[in-house]
Short mmCIF file of C-alpha atoms and ligand atoms in Angstrom, two decimals:
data_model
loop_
_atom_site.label_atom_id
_atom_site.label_comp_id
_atom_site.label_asym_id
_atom_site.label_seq_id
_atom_site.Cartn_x
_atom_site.Cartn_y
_atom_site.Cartn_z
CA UNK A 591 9.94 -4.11 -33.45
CA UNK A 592 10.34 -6.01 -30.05
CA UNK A 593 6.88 -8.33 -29.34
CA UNK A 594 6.04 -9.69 -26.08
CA UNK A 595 2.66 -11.58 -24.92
CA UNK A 596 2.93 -8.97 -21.69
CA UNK A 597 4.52 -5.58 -20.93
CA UNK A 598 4.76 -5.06 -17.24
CA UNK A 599 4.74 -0.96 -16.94
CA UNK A 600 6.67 -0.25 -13.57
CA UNK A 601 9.04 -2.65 -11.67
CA UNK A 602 7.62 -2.16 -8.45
CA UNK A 603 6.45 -5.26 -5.86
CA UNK A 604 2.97 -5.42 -8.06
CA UNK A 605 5.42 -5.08 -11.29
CA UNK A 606 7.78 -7.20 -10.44
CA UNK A 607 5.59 -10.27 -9.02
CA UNK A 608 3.03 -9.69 -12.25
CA UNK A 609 5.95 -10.15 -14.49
CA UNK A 610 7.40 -13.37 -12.58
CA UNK A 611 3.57 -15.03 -12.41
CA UNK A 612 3.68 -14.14 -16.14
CA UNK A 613 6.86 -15.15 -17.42
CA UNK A 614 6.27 -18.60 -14.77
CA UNK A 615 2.88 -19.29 -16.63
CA UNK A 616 4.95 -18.98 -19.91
CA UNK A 617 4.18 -15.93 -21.65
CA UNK A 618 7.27 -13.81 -23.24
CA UNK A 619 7.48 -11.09 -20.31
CA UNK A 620 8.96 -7.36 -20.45
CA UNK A 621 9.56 -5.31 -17.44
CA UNK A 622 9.68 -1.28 -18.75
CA UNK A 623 10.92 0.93 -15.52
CA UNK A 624 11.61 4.36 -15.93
CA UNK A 625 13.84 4.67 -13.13
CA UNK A 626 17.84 3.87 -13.62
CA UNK A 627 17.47 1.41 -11.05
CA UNK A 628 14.84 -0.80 -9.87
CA UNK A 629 13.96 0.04 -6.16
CA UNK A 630 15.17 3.61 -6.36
CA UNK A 631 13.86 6.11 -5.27
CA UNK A 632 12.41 4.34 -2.18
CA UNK A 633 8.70 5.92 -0.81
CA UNK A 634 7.69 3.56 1.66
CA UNK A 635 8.37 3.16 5.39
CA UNK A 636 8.77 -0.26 4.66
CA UNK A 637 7.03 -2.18 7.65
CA UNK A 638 5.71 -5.45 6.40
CA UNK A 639 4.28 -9.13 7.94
CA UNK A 640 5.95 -12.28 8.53
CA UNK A 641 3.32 -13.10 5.74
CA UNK A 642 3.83 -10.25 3.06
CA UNK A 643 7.86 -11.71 3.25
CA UNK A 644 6.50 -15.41 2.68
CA UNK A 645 4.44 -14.11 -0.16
CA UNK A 646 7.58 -12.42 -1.65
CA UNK A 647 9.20 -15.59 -2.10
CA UNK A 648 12.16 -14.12 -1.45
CA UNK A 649 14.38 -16.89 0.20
CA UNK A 650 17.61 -14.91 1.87
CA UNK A 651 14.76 -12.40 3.80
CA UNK A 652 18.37 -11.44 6.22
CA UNK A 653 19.28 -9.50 2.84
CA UNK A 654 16.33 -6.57 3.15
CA UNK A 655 15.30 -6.83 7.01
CA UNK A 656 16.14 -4.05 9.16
CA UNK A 657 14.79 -5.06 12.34
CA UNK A 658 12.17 -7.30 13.39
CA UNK A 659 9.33 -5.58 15.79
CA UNK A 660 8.10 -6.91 18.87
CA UNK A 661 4.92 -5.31 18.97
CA UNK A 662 3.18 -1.88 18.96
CA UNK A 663 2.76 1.33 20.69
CA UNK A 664 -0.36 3.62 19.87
CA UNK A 665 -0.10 6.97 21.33
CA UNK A 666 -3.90 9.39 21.33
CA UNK A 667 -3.81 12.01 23.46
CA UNK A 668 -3.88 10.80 26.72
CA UNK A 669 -3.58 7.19 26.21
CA UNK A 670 -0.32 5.07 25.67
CA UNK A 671 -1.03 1.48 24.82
CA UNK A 672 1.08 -1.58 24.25
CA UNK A 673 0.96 -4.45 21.79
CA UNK A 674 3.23 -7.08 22.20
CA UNK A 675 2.83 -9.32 19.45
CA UNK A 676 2.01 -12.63 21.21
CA UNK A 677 4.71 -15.07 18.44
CA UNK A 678 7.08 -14.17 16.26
CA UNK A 679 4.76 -15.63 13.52
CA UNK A 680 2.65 -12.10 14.00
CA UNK A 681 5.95 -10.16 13.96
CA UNK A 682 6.02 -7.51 11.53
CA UNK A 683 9.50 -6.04 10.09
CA UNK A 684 11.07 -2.84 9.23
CA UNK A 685 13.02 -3.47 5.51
CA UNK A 686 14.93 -2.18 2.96
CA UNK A 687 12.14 -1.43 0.17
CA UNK A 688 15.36 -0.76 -1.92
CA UNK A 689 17.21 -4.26 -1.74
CA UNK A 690 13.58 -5.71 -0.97
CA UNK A 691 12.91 -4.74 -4.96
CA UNK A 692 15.58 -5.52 -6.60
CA UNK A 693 15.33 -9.25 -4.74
CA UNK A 694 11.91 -9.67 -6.45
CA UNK A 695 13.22 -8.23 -9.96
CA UNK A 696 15.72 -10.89 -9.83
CA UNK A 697 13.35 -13.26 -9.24
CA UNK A 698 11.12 -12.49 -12.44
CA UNK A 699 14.35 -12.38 -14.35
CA UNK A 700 14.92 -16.16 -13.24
CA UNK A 701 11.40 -17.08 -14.30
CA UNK A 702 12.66 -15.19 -17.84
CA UNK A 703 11.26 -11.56 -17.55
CA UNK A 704 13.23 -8.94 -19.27
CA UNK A 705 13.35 -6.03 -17.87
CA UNK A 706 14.60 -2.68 -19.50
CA UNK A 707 15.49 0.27 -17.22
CA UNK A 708 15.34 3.92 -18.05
CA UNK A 709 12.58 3.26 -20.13
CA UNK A 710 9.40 5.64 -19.54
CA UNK A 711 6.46 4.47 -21.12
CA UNK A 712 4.69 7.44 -22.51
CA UNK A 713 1.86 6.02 -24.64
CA UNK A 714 -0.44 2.27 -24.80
CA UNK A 715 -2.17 2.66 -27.72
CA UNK A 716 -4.21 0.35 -29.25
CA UNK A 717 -3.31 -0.04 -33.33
CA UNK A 718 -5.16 -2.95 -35.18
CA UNK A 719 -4.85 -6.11 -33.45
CA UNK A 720 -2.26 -5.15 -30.72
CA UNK A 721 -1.19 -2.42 -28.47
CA UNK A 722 1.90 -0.47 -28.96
CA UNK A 723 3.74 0.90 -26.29
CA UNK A 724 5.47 3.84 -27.05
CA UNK A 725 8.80 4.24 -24.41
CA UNK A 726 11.41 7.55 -24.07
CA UNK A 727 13.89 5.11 -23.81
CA UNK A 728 18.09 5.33 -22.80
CA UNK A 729 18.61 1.94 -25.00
CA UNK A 730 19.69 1.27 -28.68
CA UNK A 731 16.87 1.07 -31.31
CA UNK A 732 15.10 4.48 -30.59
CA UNK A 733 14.49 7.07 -33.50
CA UNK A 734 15.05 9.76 -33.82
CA UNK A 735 13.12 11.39 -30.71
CA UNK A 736 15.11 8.74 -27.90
CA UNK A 737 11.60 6.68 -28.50
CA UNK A 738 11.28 3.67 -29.44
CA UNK A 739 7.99 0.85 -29.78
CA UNK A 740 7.08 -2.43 -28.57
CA UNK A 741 3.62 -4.36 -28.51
CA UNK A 742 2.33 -6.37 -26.29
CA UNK A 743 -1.16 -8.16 -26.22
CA UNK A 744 -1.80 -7.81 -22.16
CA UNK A 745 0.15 -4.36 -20.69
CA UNK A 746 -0.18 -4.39 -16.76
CA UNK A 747 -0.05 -1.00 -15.52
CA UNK A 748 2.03 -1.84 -11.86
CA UNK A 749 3.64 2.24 -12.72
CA UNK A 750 2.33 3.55 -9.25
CA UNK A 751 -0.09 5.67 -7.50
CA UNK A 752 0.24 8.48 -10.41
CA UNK A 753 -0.46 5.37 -13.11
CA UNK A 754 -0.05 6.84 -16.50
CA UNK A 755 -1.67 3.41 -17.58
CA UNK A 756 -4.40 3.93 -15.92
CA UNK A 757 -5.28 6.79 -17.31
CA UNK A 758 -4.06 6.05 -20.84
CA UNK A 759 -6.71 3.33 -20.69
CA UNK A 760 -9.26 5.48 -18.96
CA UNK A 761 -9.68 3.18 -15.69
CA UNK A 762 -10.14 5.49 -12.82
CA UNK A 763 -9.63 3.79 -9.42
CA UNK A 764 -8.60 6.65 -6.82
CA UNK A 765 -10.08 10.15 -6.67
CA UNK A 766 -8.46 10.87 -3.30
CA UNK A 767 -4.73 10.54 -1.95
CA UNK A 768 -3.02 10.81 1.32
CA UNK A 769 0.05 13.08 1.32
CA UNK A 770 3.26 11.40 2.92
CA UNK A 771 6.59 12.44 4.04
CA UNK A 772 9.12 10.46 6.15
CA UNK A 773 12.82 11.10 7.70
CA UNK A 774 15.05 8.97 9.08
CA UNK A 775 16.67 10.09 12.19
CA UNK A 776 18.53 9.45 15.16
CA UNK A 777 16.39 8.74 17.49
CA UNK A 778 16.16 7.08 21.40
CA UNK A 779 14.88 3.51 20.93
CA UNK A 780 14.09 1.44 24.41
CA UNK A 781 12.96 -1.33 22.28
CA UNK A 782 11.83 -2.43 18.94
CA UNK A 783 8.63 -1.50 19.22
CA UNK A 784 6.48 0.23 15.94
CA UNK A 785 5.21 3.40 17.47
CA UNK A 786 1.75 5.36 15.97
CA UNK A 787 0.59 8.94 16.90
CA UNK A 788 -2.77 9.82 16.24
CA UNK A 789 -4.89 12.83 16.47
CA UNK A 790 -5.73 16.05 14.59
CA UNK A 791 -2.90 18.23 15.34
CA UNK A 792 -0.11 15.45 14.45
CA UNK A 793 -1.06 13.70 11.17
CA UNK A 794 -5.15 14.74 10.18
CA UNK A 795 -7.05 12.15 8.84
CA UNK A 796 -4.35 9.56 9.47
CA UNK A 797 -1.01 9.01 11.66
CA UNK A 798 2.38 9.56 12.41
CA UNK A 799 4.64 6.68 12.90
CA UNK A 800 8.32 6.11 14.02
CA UNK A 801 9.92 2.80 13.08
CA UNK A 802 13.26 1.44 14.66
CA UNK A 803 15.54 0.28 11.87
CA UNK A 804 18.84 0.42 13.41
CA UNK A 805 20.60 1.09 16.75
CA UNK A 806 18.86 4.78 17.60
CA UNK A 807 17.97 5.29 14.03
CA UNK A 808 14.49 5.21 13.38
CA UNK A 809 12.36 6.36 10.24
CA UNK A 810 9.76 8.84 11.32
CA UNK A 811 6.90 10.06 8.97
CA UNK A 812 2.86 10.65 8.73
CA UNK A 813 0.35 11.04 6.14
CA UNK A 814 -2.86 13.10 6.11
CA UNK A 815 -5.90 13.07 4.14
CA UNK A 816 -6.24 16.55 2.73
CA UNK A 817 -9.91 16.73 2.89
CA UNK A 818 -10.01 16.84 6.27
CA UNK A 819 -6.44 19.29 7.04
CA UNK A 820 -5.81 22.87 7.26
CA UNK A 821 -2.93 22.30 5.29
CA UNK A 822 -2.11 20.00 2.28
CA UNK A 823 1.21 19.66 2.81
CA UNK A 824 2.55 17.32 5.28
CA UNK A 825 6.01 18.48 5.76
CA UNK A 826 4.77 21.23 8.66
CA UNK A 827 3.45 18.46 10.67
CA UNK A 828 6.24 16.53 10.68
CA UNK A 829 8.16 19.61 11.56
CA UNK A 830 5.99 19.86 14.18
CA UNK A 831 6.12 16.81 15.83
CA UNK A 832 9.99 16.50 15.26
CA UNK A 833 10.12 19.74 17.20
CA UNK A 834 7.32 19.99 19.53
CA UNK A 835 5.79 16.52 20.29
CA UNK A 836 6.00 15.47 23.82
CA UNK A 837 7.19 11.66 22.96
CA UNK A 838 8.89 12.09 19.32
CA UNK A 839 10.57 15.76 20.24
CA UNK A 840 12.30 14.12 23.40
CA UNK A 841 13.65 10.83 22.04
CA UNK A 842 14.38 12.36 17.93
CA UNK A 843 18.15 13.72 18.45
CA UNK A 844 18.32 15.74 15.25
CA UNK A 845 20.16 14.36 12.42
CA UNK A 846 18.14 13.19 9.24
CA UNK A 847 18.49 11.60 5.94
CA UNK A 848 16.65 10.15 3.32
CA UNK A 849 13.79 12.75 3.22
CA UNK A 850 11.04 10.97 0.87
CA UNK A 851 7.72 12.54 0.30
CA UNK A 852 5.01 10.24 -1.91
CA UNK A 853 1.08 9.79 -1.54
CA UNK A 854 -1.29 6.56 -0.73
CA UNK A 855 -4.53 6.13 -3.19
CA UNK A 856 -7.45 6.02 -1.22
CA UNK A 857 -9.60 3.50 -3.51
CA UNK A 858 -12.98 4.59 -5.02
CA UNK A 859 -16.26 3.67 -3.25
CA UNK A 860 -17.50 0.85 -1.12
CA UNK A 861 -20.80 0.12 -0.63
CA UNK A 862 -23.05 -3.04 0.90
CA UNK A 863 -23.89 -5.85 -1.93
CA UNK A 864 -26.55 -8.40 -1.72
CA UNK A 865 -27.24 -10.08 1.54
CA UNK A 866 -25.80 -7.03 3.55
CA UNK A 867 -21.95 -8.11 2.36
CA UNK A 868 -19.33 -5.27 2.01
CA UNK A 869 -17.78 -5.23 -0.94
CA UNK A 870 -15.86 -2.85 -3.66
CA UNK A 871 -17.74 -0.57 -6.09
CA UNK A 872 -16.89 0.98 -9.17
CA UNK A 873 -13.39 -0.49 -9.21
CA UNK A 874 -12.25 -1.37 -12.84
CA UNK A 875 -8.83 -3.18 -13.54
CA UNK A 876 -9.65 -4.51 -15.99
CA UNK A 877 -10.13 -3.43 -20.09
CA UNK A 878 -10.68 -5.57 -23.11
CA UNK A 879 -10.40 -4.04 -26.62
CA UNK A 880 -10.45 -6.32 -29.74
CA UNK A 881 -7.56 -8.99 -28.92
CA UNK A 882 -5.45 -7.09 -26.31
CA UNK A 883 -6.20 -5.76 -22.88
CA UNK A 884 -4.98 -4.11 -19.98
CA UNK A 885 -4.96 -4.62 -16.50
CA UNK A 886 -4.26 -2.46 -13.34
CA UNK A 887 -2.30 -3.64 -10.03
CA UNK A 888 -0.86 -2.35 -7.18
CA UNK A 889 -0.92 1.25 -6.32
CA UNK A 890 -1.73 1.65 -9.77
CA UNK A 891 -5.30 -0.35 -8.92
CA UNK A 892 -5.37 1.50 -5.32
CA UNK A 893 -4.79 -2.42 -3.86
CA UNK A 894 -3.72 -0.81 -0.47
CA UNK A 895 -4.73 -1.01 3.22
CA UNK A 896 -7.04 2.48 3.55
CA UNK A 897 -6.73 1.26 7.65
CA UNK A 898 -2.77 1.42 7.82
CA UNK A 899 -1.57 2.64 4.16
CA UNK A 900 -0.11 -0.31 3.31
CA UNK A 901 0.56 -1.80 -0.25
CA UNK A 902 3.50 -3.68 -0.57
CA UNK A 903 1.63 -7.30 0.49
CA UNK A 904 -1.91 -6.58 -1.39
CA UNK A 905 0.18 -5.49 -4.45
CA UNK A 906 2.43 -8.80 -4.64
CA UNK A 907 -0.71 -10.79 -4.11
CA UNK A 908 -2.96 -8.95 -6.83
CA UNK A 909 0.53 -9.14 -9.06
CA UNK A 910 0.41 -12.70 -8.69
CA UNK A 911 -2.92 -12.90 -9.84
CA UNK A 912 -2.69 -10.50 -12.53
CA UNK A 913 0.48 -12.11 -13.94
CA UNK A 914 -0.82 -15.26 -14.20
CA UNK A 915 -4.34 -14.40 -15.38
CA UNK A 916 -2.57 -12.30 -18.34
CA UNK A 917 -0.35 -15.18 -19.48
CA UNK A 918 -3.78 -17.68 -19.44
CA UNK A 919 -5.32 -14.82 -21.95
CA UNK A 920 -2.40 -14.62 -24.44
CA UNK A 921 -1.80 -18.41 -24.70
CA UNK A 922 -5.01 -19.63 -24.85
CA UNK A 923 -5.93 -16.26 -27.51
CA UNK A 924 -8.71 -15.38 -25.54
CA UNK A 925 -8.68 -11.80 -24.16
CA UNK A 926 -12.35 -12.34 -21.97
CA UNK A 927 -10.17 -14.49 -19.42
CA UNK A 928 -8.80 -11.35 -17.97
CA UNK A 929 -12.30 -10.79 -16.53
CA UNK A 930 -11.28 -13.13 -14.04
CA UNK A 931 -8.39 -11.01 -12.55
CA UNK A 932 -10.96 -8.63 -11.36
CA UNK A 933 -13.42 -10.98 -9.54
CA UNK A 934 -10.28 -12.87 -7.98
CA UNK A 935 -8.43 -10.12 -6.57
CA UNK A 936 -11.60 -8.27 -5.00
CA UNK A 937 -12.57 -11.70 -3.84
CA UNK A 938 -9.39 -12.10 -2.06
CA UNK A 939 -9.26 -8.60 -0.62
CA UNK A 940 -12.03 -6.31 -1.87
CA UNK A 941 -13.94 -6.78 1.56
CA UNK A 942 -11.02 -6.00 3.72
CA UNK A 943 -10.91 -2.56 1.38
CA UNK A 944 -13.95 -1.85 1.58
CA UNK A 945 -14.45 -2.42 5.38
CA UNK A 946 -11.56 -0.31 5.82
CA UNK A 947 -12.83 2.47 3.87
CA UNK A 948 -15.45 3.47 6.26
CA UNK A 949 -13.36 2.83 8.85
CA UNK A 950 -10.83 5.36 7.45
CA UNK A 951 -14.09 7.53 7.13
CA UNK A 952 -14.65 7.55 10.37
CA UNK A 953 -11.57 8.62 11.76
CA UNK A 954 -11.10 11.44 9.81
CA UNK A 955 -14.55 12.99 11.11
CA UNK A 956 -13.78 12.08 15.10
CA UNK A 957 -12.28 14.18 17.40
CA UNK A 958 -9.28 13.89 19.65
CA UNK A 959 -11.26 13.46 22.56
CA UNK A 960 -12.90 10.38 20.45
CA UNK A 961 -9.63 8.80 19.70
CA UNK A 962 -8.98 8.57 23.46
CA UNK A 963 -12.51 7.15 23.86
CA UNK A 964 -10.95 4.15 21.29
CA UNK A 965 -7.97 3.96 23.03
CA UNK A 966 -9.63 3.64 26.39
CA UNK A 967 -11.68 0.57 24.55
CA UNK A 968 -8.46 -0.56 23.26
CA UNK A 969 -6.96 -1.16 26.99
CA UNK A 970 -9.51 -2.89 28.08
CA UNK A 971 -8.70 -6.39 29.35
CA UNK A 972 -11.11 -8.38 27.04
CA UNK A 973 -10.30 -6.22 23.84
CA UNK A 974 -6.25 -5.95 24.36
CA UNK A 975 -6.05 -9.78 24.66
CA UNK A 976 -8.29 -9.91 21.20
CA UNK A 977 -6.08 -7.40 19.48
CA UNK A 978 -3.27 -9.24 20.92
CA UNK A 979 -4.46 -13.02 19.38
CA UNK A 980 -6.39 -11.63 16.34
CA UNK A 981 -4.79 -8.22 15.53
CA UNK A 982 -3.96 -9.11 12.01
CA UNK A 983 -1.35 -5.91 9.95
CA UNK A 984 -2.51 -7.76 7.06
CA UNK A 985 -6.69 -8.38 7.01
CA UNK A 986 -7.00 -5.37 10.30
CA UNK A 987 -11.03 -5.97 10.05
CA UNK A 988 -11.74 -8.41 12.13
CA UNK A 989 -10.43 -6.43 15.44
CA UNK A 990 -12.39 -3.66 14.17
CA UNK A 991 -15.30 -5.35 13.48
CA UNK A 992 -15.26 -6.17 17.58
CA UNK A 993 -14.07 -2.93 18.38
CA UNK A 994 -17.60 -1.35 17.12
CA UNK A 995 -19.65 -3.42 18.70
CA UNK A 996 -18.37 -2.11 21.83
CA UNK A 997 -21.38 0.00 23.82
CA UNK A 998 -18.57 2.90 24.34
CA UNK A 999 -18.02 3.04 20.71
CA UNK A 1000 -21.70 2.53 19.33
CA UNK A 1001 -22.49 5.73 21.50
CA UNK A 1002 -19.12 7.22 19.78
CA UNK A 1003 -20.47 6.24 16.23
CA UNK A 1004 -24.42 7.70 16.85
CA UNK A 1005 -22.94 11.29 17.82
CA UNK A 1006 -20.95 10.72 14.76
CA UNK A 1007 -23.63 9.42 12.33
CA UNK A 1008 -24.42 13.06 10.35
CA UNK A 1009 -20.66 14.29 10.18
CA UNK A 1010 -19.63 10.87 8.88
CA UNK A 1011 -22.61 10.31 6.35
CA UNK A 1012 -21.71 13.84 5.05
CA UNK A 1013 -17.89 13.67 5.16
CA UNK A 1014 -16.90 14.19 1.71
C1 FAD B 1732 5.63 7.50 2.70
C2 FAD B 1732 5.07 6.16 2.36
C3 FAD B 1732 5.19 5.12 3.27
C4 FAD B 1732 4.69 3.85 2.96
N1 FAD B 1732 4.87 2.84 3.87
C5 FAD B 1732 4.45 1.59 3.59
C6 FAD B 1732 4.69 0.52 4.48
O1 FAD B 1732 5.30 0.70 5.53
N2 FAD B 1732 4.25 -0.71 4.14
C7 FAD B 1732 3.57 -0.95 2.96
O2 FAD B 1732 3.15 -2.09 2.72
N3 FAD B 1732 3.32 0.06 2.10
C8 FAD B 1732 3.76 1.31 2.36
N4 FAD B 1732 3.55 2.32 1.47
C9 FAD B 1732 2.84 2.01 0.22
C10 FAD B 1732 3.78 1.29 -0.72
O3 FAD B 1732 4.98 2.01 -0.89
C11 FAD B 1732 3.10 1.08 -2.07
O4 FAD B 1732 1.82 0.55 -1.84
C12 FAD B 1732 3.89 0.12 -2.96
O5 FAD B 1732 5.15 0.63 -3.30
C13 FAD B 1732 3.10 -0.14 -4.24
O6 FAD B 1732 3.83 -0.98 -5.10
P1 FAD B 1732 3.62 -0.87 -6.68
O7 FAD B 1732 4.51 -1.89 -7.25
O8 FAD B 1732 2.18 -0.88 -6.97
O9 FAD B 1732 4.10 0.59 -7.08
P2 FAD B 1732 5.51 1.30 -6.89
O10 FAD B 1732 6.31 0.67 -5.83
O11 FAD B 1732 5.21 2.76 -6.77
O12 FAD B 1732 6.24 1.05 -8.28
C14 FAD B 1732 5.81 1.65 -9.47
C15 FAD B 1732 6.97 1.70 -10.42
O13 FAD B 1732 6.52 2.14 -11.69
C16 FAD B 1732 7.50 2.98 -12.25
N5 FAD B 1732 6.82 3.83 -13.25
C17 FAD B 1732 5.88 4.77 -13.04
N6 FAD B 1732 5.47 5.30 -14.20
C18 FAD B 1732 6.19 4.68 -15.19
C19 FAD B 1732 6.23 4.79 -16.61
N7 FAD B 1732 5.44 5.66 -17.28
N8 FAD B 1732 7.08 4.01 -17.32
C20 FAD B 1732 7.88 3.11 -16.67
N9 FAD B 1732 7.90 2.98 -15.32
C21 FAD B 1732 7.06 3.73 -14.59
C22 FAD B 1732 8.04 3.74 -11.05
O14 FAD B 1732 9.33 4.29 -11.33
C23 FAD B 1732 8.07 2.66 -9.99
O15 FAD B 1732 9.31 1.99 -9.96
C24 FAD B 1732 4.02 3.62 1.75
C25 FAD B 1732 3.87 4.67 0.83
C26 FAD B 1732 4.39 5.92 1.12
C27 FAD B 1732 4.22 7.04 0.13
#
């Protein structure tokens, strides 16, 4: 029976970092990925920072850029706004989540991960001293059934929002989920700008985006938040604004491919701490058990942006973490280390989740007519030129943090108050 220190379930950005961190620190590292290929099939719109590709470590970025973004557009009802991003430091970038992958697998391979595709884990469970994964798996060695067993003394759980792992282990961390769906099309592009769509009609409880990625190809897509949409299926709002927006219906010219549908946890609870300080509650990554343990990352740990959705950075940072916390544990024999995982990756980011949360909240209760109100805020000279300095993809709070001490937006928040206490 094959025996590694860690078993990294799911060869995703969290996955794939975790293992490298791992297999860097010197623990024996497996990558299991169910999936014939690592990368496939992609569910992402795949706009990242400047700082999510440093953090990737990737060194030849040209392989998985599409096109690098100039700035923003937000669209609300009335309002258009424009954000040039003031340096190309604050540049965000449209990739290839596909080749992206695969970059970072190879890199965990170099650091001496394995990794075995077509492998789906269906059980962790704990036996005696160790854990024994059991995995459906296309290689040599199975039995009888196609299965086959390996133990590990850490598994990560990096196998996605749906996180088998998680819930082998019983560590809860999302209750609620936004429902995606993207195209790419041909569409009109004046210039690479990122362009969002908000408001109740378009994408409920979220937005619509369309992202250049080529000459007059763009990907298009939105995500709602069920609790607060007629429907709970996305793909009749995109149909709508593909056919019937005023912008997107005008400039989208028809044609589409790559159809992907996926969902976005939305993490459980935030609440204030001591001293009035936001931070997570009820999160657990983390679970000991008599000399083995298991940890959560990624999407897996809902380590994503509730503001914009995103994962990809906050999952190769926690990974990093993770990865290297598990290898401490194994080598030094002592499985309380992992503790630390948890405290370091909500102290890097648990704040900026938490923050977001309510601000998430919030715009899922407001009205149209609300969202212009922001928007109007937004334009302002003083506010535009601190979204334009400040405005940060990565750690959004700060520019919202200013936005709501705006008087315009205080008034906004106190006709609010009951709806959003109450929201569910
Ligand atoms: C439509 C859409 C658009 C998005 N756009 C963006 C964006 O623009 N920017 C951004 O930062 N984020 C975006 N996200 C979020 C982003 O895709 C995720 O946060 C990110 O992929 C999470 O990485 P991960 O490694 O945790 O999980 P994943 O990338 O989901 O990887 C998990 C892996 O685990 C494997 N797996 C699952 N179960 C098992 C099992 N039992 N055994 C073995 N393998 C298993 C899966 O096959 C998969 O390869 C978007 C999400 C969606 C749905």
């Amino acid at each position: 029976m094959e025996e590694y220190d860690v078993v990294v379930v799911g060869g995703g950005p969290a996955g794939c970092m975790a293992a490298k961190y791992a297999a860097k620190e010197g623990a024996s590292t497996l990558i299991l990925e169910e999936d014939a290929e690592i990368g496939e099939p992609v569910q992402c719109a795949g706009l990242i920072s400047k700082r999510a590709i440093e953090e990737s470590e990737i060194k030849n970025s040209k392989s998985f850029i599409s096109c690098e973004l100039k700035g923003a557009i937000l669209h609300s009802r009335s309002y258009e706004l424009r954000i040039e991003s003031p340096s190309p430091d604050k540049r965000a970038f449209a990739i290839r989540r596909s080749v992206f992958d695969k970059e970072l697998a190879k890199e965990a391979q170099k650091e001496g991960a394995d990794i075995i595709l077509r492998s789906k884990v269906e059980s962790v469970k704990k036996r005696g001293k160790e854990t024994k994964l059991t995995i459906m798996a296309a290689t040599a060695n199975t039995n009888a059934n196609g299965e086959k067993e390996i133990v590990a003394t850490v598994v990560i759980g990096a196998d996605g929002v749906k996180s088998g792992v998680a819930k082998m282990a019983g560590l809860k961390v999302a209750k609620n989920f936004l429902n995606c769906v993207q195209i790419e099309g041909e569409y009109e592009i004046d210039e690479a700008f990122v362009e969002i769509f908000v408001g109740k009609t378009i994408a409920p409880g979220f937005f619509a985006w369309v992202i250049p990625i080529a000459e007059n190809i763009a990907r298009i897509g939105l995500c709602i938040d069920k609790r607060f949409s007629s429907l709970s299926n996305p793909v009749p709002f995109l149909k709508r604004i593909l056919s019937e927006h005023p912008v997107i219906a005008k400039r989208y010219k028809g044609s589409t491919s790559n159809f992907n549908a996926g969902r976005i946890p939305i993490p459980v609870g935030a609440g204030v701490g001591l001293r009035g300080k936001m931070r997570m509650q009820k999160q657990k990554t983390v679970k000991i058990d008599d000399g083995v343990g298991v940890l959560l990352v990624g999407d897996a740990a809902a380590q994503v942006k509730p503001i914009t959705g995103g994962g990809v950075y906050y999952g190769m940072k926690c990974g990093k973490i993770a990865g290297e916390i598990a290898a401490e544990a194994c080598l030094e024999g002592d499985m309380e280390v992992l503790k630390e995982y948890e405290k370091r990756w909500l102290k890097e980011i648990g704040k900026e989740i938490a923050f977001g949360l309510k601000i998430h909240r919030l715009r899922c209760i407001i009205s149209d007519e609300d969202l212009d109100t922001i928007c109007h805020v937004l334009s302002q000279g003083d506010m535009m030129q601190l979204i334009t300095n400040r405005g940060d993809m990565d750690y959004p709070s700060f520019v919202f943090r200013e936005l709501l001490k705006n008087p315009s937006i205080i008034k906004l928040m106190a006709k609010n108050i009951i709806r959003y206490l109450y929201a569910k």
